[in-house]
Short mmCIF file of C-alpha atoms (C1' of nucleotides) in Angstrom, two decimals:
data_model
loop_
_atom_site.label_atom_id
_atom_site.label_comp_id
_atom_site.label_asym_id
_atom_site.label_seq_id
_atom_site.Cartn_x
_atom_site.Cartn_y
_atom_site.Cartn_z
CA MET A 1 26.61 7.08 -11.82
CA ARG A 2 26.80 4.12 -9.47
CA ILE A 3 23.71 1.91 -9.13
CA ALA A 4 23.56 -1.08 -6.84
CA THR A 5 21.13 -3.77 -5.70
CA TRP A 6 21.16 -5.60 -2.40
CA ASN A 7 18.87 -8.03 -0.65
CA VAL A 8 19.47 -6.85 2.92
CA ASN A 9 17.35 -9.49 4.69
CA SER A 10 15.66 -6.94 7.01
CA VAL A 11 16.62 -3.28 6.86
CA SER A 12 16.23 -2.85 10.61
CA ALA A 13 18.54 -5.77 11.37
CA ARG A 14 20.96 -4.50 8.73
CA LEU A 15 20.84 -0.77 9.45
CA PRO A 16 24.38 -0.38 10.87
CA ARG A 17 25.84 -2.29 7.97
CA LEU A 18 23.62 -0.54 5.45
CA LEU A 19 24.78 2.87 6.64
CA ALA A 20 28.40 1.76 6.66
CA TRP A 21 28.08 0.33 3.17
CA LEU A 22 26.46 3.51 1.83
CA ARG A 23 29.36 5.53 3.25
CA ALA A 24 31.98 3.19 1.83
CA ALA A 25 30.53 2.30 -1.58
CA GLU A 26 28.79 5.62 -2.21
CA PRO A 27 26.14 4.39 -4.63
CA ASP A 28 24.01 7.08 -6.23
CA VAL A 29 21.06 4.70 -6.38
CA LEU A 30 20.52 1.59 -4.27
CA CYS A 31 17.74 -0.92 -4.83
CA LEU A 32 16.91 -2.93 -1.73
CA GLN A 33 14.96 -6.12 -1.29
CA GLU A 34 13.54 -7.89 1.74
CA ILE A 35 13.33 -4.73 3.82
CA LYS A 36 10.84 -6.68 6.01
CA CYS A 37 9.04 -3.62 7.35
CA ASP A 38 6.19 -1.31 6.49
CA GLY A 39 7.11 1.42 4.05
CA GLU A 40 6.53 4.04 6.74
CA ALA A 41 8.85 2.17 9.10
CA PHE A 42 11.83 2.42 6.75
CA PRO A 43 14.74 4.25 8.46
CA SER A 44 14.45 7.18 6.06
CA ALA A 45 15.90 9.71 8.51
CA GLU A 46 19.06 7.67 8.99
CA VAL A 47 19.78 7.25 5.28
CA GLY A 48 18.58 10.82 4.73
CA GLU A 49 21.52 12.03 6.81
CA LEU A 50 23.73 10.49 4.14
CA GLY A 51 21.93 12.41 1.43
CA TYR A 52 19.49 9.78 0.20
CA GLU A 53 15.84 10.11 -0.62
CA VAL A 54 13.79 6.97 -0.09
CA ALA A 55 10.89 5.26 -1.79
CA ALA A 56 9.90 2.25 0.28
CA TYR A 57 7.18 -0.28 -0.41
CA GLY A 58 6.76 -2.75 2.38
CA ALA A 59 4.17 -4.58 4.45
CA GLY A 60 5.21 -6.13 7.70
CA ARG A 61 7.64 -8.92 8.26
CA TRP A 62 7.93 -10.40 4.78
CA ASN A 63 9.19 -9.12 1.43
CA GLY A 64 9.37 -5.37 0.86
CA VAL A 65 11.48 -3.35 -1.58
CA ALA A 66 12.95 0.14 -1.66
CA VAL A 67 14.90 2.54 -3.83
CA LEU A 68 17.38 4.97 -2.27
CA SER A 69 18.73 7.81 -4.38
CA ARG A 70 20.97 10.81 -3.89
CA VAL A 71 20.43 12.01 -7.47
CA GLY A 72 16.67 12.51 -7.40
CA LEU A 73 13.69 10.19 -7.11
CA ALA A 74 10.62 10.62 -9.29
CA ASP A 75 7.74 8.75 -10.89
CA VAL A 76 7.58 6.14 -8.15
CA ARG A 77 5.41 3.18 -9.02
CA GLN A 78 4.45 0.41 -6.61
CA GLY A 79 3.75 -3.02 -8.02
CA LEU A 80 3.53 -4.46 -11.53
CA LEU A 81 1.01 -4.24 -14.30
CA ASP A 82 -1.50 -7.07 -13.74
CA GLU A 83 0.56 -8.30 -10.81
CA PRO A 84 -0.76 -11.54 -9.31
CA GLY A 85 -1.14 -12.12 -5.61
CA PHE A 86 -0.06 -15.32 -3.96
CA GLN A 87 -3.00 -17.66 -4.00
CA ASP A 88 -2.32 -20.50 -1.63
CA ASP A 89 -4.45 -23.62 -1.25
CA GLY A 90 -7.82 -22.61 0.07
CA ALA A 91 -7.21 -18.91 -0.31
CA LEU A 92 -9.65 -17.35 -2.74
CA VAL A 93 -7.84 -14.06 -3.02
CA ALA A 94 -4.45 -13.04 -1.81
CA ALA A 95 -3.28 -9.48 -1.53
CA THR A 96 -0.53 -8.32 -3.83
CA GLN A 97 2.78 -8.52 -2.01
CA PRO A 98 5.33 -5.67 -1.97
CA ARG A 99 7.88 -7.04 -4.43
CA ALA A 100 8.39 -4.41 -7.14
CA LEU A 101 9.07 -0.70 -7.02
CA GLY A 102 9.90 1.53 -9.96
CA ALA A 103 11.53 4.94 -9.77
CA THR A 104 13.36 7.37 -12.02
CA CYS A 105 16.68 8.66 -10.73
CA ALA A 106 18.55 11.28 -12.76
CA GLY A 107 16.86 10.04 -15.91
CA VAL A 108 17.53 6.37 -15.28
CA ARG A 109 14.45 4.21 -14.77
CA VAL A 110 15.09 1.50 -12.20
CA TRP A 111 12.96 -1.31 -10.86
CA SER A 112 13.84 -2.94 -7.55
CA VAL A 113 12.36 -6.44 -7.62
CA TYR A 114 12.09 -9.31 -5.19
CA VAL A 115 10.91 -12.25 -7.26
CA PRO A 116 8.93 -14.88 -5.32
CA ASN A 117 11.01 -17.75 -4.05
CA GLY A 118 8.86 -20.57 -5.37
CA ARG A 119 9.59 -22.84 -2.40
CA GLU A 120 9.09 -26.22 -4.09
CA ILE A 121 8.31 -27.07 -7.71
CA ASP A 122 4.95 -28.59 -6.76
CA HIS A 123 4.07 -25.77 -4.35
CA PRO A 124 1.54 -23.06 -5.31
CA HIS A 125 4.29 -20.54 -4.67
CA TYR A 126 6.18 -21.85 -7.71
CA ALA A 127 3.25 -21.20 -10.05
CA TYR A 128 2.93 -17.79 -8.42
CA LYS A 129 6.61 -17.14 -9.16
CA LEU A 130 6.12 -17.84 -12.86
CA ARG A 131 2.96 -15.71 -13.06
CA TRP A 132 4.74 -12.91 -11.25
CA LEU A 133 7.65 -13.02 -13.71
CA ALA A 134 5.21 -12.79 -16.62
CA ALA A 135 3.75 -9.64 -15.06
CA LEU A 136 7.27 -8.25 -14.73
CA SER A 137 7.89 -8.74 -18.44
CA GLU A 138 4.51 -7.15 -19.18
CA THR A 139 5.41 -4.13 -17.08
CA VAL A 140 8.80 -3.71 -18.77
CA THR A 141 7.16 -4.00 -22.19
CA GLU A 142 4.78 -1.22 -21.20
CA GLU A 143 7.48 1.07 -19.85
CA LEU A 144 10.30 0.59 -22.35
CA PRO A 145 9.16 2.81 -25.24
CA GLY A 146 10.73 6.20 -24.67
CA SER A 147 11.80 5.36 -21.14
CA GLY A 148 15.42 6.36 -21.47
CA PRO A 149 17.92 4.04 -19.75
CA LEU A 150 15.99 1.36 -17.87
CA ALA A 151 17.12 -1.48 -15.67
CA VAL A 152 15.50 -4.14 -13.55
CA LEU A 153 17.64 -4.98 -10.56
CA GLY A 154 17.05 -7.32 -7.68
CA ASP A 155 16.80 -10.75 -6.19
CA PHE A 156 15.41 -12.89 -9.01
CA ASN A 157 15.62 -16.16 -7.09
CA ILE A 158 16.77 -17.80 -10.33
CA ALA A 159 20.26 -18.94 -11.30
CA PRO A 160 20.49 -18.18 -15.04
CA THR A 161 22.77 -21.15 -15.83
CA ASP A 162 24.02 -24.30 -14.15
CA ALA A 163 27.33 -22.56 -13.59
CA ASP A 164 25.55 -20.03 -11.40
CA VAL A 165 25.21 -22.45 -8.50
CA TRP A 166 28.09 -24.01 -6.60
CA ASP A 167 27.00 -27.58 -7.45
CA ILE A 168 24.14 -28.18 -9.86
CA ALA A 169 23.75 -31.72 -8.52
CA ALA A 170 22.79 -30.24 -5.16
CA TYR A 171 19.81 -28.55 -6.85
CA ALA A 172 18.20 -31.58 -8.47
CA ASP A 173 14.43 -31.18 -8.37
CA SER A 174 14.82 -27.75 -6.76
CA THR A 175 13.47 -24.37 -7.68
CA HIS A 176 15.82 -21.60 -8.86
CA VAL A 177 17.36 -23.72 -11.65
CA THR A 178 14.38 -25.08 -13.61
CA ALA A 179 13.87 -24.65 -17.34
CA ALA A 180 10.60 -22.81 -16.75
CA GLU A 181 12.22 -20.25 -14.46
CA ARG A 182 15.07 -19.71 -16.92
CA ALA A 183 12.56 -19.39 -19.75
CA ALA A 184 10.92 -16.59 -17.76
CA LEU A 185 14.29 -14.82 -17.66
CA ASP A 186 14.56 -15.32 -21.42
CA GLU A 187 11.12 -13.75 -21.83
CA LEU A 188 12.25 -10.77 -19.77
CA ALA A 189 15.31 -10.42 -22.01
CA LYS A 190 13.11 -10.62 -25.11
CA THR A 191 11.32 -7.45 -24.03
CA GLY A 192 14.60 -5.74 -24.97
CA LEU A 193 16.91 -6.22 -22.01
CA ASP A 194 20.33 -7.82 -21.59
CA GLU A 195 21.91 -9.03 -18.42
CA VAL A 196 24.82 -7.11 -16.95
CA TYR A 197 27.29 -9.78 -15.83
CA PRO A 198 29.35 -8.59 -12.87
CA ARG A 199 32.96 -9.30 -12.05
CA ALA A 200 33.69 -11.68 -9.22
CA LEU A 201 36.22 -10.15 -6.85
CA LYS A 202 37.31 -13.67 -5.85
CA TYR A 203 36.90 -17.11 -7.42
CA ASP A 204 35.42 -17.47 -10.90
CA VAL A 205 31.63 -17.15 -10.67
CA PRO A 206 30.24 -13.93 -9.16
CA PHE A 207 27.91 -15.53 -6.65
CA THR A 208 25.62 -13.14 -4.80
CA TYR A 209 24.07 -15.40 -2.17
CA TRP A 210 25.50 -17.89 0.29
CA ASP A 211 23.42 -19.72 2.87
CA TYR A 212 24.10 -18.81 6.49
CA ARG A 213 24.47 -22.49 7.35
CA GLN A 214 27.28 -25.00 7.07
CA LEU A 215 30.08 -22.59 6.26
CA ALA A 216 28.58 -21.93 2.85
CA PHE A 217 30.37 -18.61 2.45
CA PRO A 218 33.90 -19.68 3.41
CA LYS A 219 33.43 -22.78 1.26
CA ASN A 220 32.05 -20.56 -1.52
CA ARG A 221 28.91 -22.66 -1.85
CA GLY A 222 26.94 -19.85 -3.39
CA MET A 223 24.39 -18.93 -6.01
CA ARG A 224 24.21 -16.10 -8.53
CA ILE A 225 20.59 -15.01 -8.19
CA ASP A 226 20.79 -11.23 -7.73
CA LEU A 227 20.72 -9.94 -11.29
CA VAL A 228 20.69 -6.76 -13.34
CA TYR A 229 18.86 -6.50 -16.66
CA GLY A 230 19.19 -3.31 -18.67
CA ASP A 231 17.95 -1.93 -21.94
CA PRO A 232 20.52 -0.97 -24.63
CA GLN A 233 20.79 2.60 -23.34
CA PHE A 234 21.64 1.21 -19.93
CA THR A 235 23.96 -1.64 -20.87
CA SER A 236 25.89 0.46 -23.38
CA ALA A 237 26.71 2.86 -20.56
CA VAL A 238 28.03 0.19 -18.20
CA ALA A 239 31.67 0.88 -17.38
CA ASP A 240 32.05 -1.75 -14.66
CA SER A 241 30.06 -4.15 -12.52
CA TYR A 242 31.01 -6.36 -9.62
CA VAL A 243 29.70 -8.26 -6.62
CA ASP A 244 30.87 -6.75 -3.35
CA ARG A 245 31.48 -10.04 -1.57
CA GLU A 246 33.34 -8.27 1.23
CA GLU A 247 29.94 -7.17 2.54
CA ARG A 248 28.99 -10.83 3.09
CA LYS A 249 31.82 -11.29 5.58
CA GLY A 250 31.68 -11.09 9.33
CA LYS A 251 28.88 -10.99 11.85
CA GLY A 252 25.63 -9.21 11.23
CA GLY A 253 25.64 -9.44 7.46
CA SER A 254 22.91 -10.27 4.99
CA ASP A 255 23.11 -13.64 3.28
CA HIS A 256 23.24 -11.71 -0.03
CA ALA A 257 26.04 -9.44 -1.26
CA PRO A 258 25.43 -6.17 -3.13
CA VAL A 259 25.81 -6.05 -6.90
CA VAL A 260 27.31 -2.76 -8.09
CA VAL A 261 27.01 -1.26 -11.59
CA ASP A 262 28.96 1.81 -12.68
CA LEU A 263 27.53 3.79 -15.58
CA GLU A 264 29.10 6.43 -17.76
CA LEU A 265 26.09 8.20 -19.17
CA ALA A 266 26.45 10.78 -21.90
CA GLY A 267 25.69 14.39 -20.99
"C1'" DA B 1 40.65 -16.10 9.12
"C1'" DT B 2 35.32 -15.70 5.10
"C1'" DG B 3 34.02 -19.88 10.29
"C1'" DC B 4 29.51 -23.95 11.44
"C1'" DC B 5 21.49 -20.09 10.35
"C1'" DC B 6 19.00 -15.83 10.57
"C1'" DT B 7 14.83 -12.90 10.26
"C1'" DC B 8 10.43 -11.66 12.30
"C1'" DC B 9 6.49 -12.14 15.62
"C1'" DG B 10 5.76 -12.88 19.93
"C1'" DC B 11 6.56 -16.31 23.28
"C1'" DT B 12 9.23 -20.82 25.13
"C1'" DG B 13 8.11 -22.41 18.77
"C1'" DG B 14 6.78 -21.42 13.79
"C1'" DA B 15 7.21 -19.76 9.13
"C1'" DG B 16 10.04 -18.38 5.47
"C1'" DG B 17 14.19 -18.14 3.17
"C1'" DA B 18 16.79 -20.76 -1.29
#
DNA sequence: ATGCCCTCCGCTGGAGGA
């Protein structure tokens, strides 16, 4: 079984490339982030022609996640247990944003997640990011017993180590590399998950994101922030994993590349 | 060539991304 995750940076803007990538890579399950449309507006008919069922959870122009599967799609769950909303200055209550979607595909439980960016360390969005990650760990803790293979895949907006950014000095006082964010990843792992580290198809570190600006991709000024965490049943079945950096090339691409995981499940 | 920001909304710029 092939499972992949990809921050597409708008599914409508990316539709031609999404369809081409589905045809070429043939994932059985694809977790998407930043679909940037209402769930009902997801191009389900187009991906349906390629054999995929869709669970989409979106709200307008920001955020939004989806799971595509050609091996069945069941037990869809929108949002996290005790998920916080984004409470900005002056806002008493903020609606929960569409950032997490769980589904079971051929017995494998997957969560497609789009972790809040955080913006700046002193911004309310950063505190929201940390609260949101705590809710993610809580949700995994709730689901893990008896779940079968389970994985959380998506755009975590955190580089797990200093080596996971092209130049750590360029990220001084920035989000994505702080001790608190990395501690949140450690807490997620402590629920019983391990990270699946993908192969880089070029260079040494398997970056998954490169800014659109300043030739970041050709200069390989990237970040490894799209991550896969699996429970032992999942990680023990991993036969291969890689970042499909080819998809980042050319015009009309997302600024993130897909991360692919191949599983060899018993039975 | 991997090539100098892109998405959306909605309007002539702004917000968000990371």
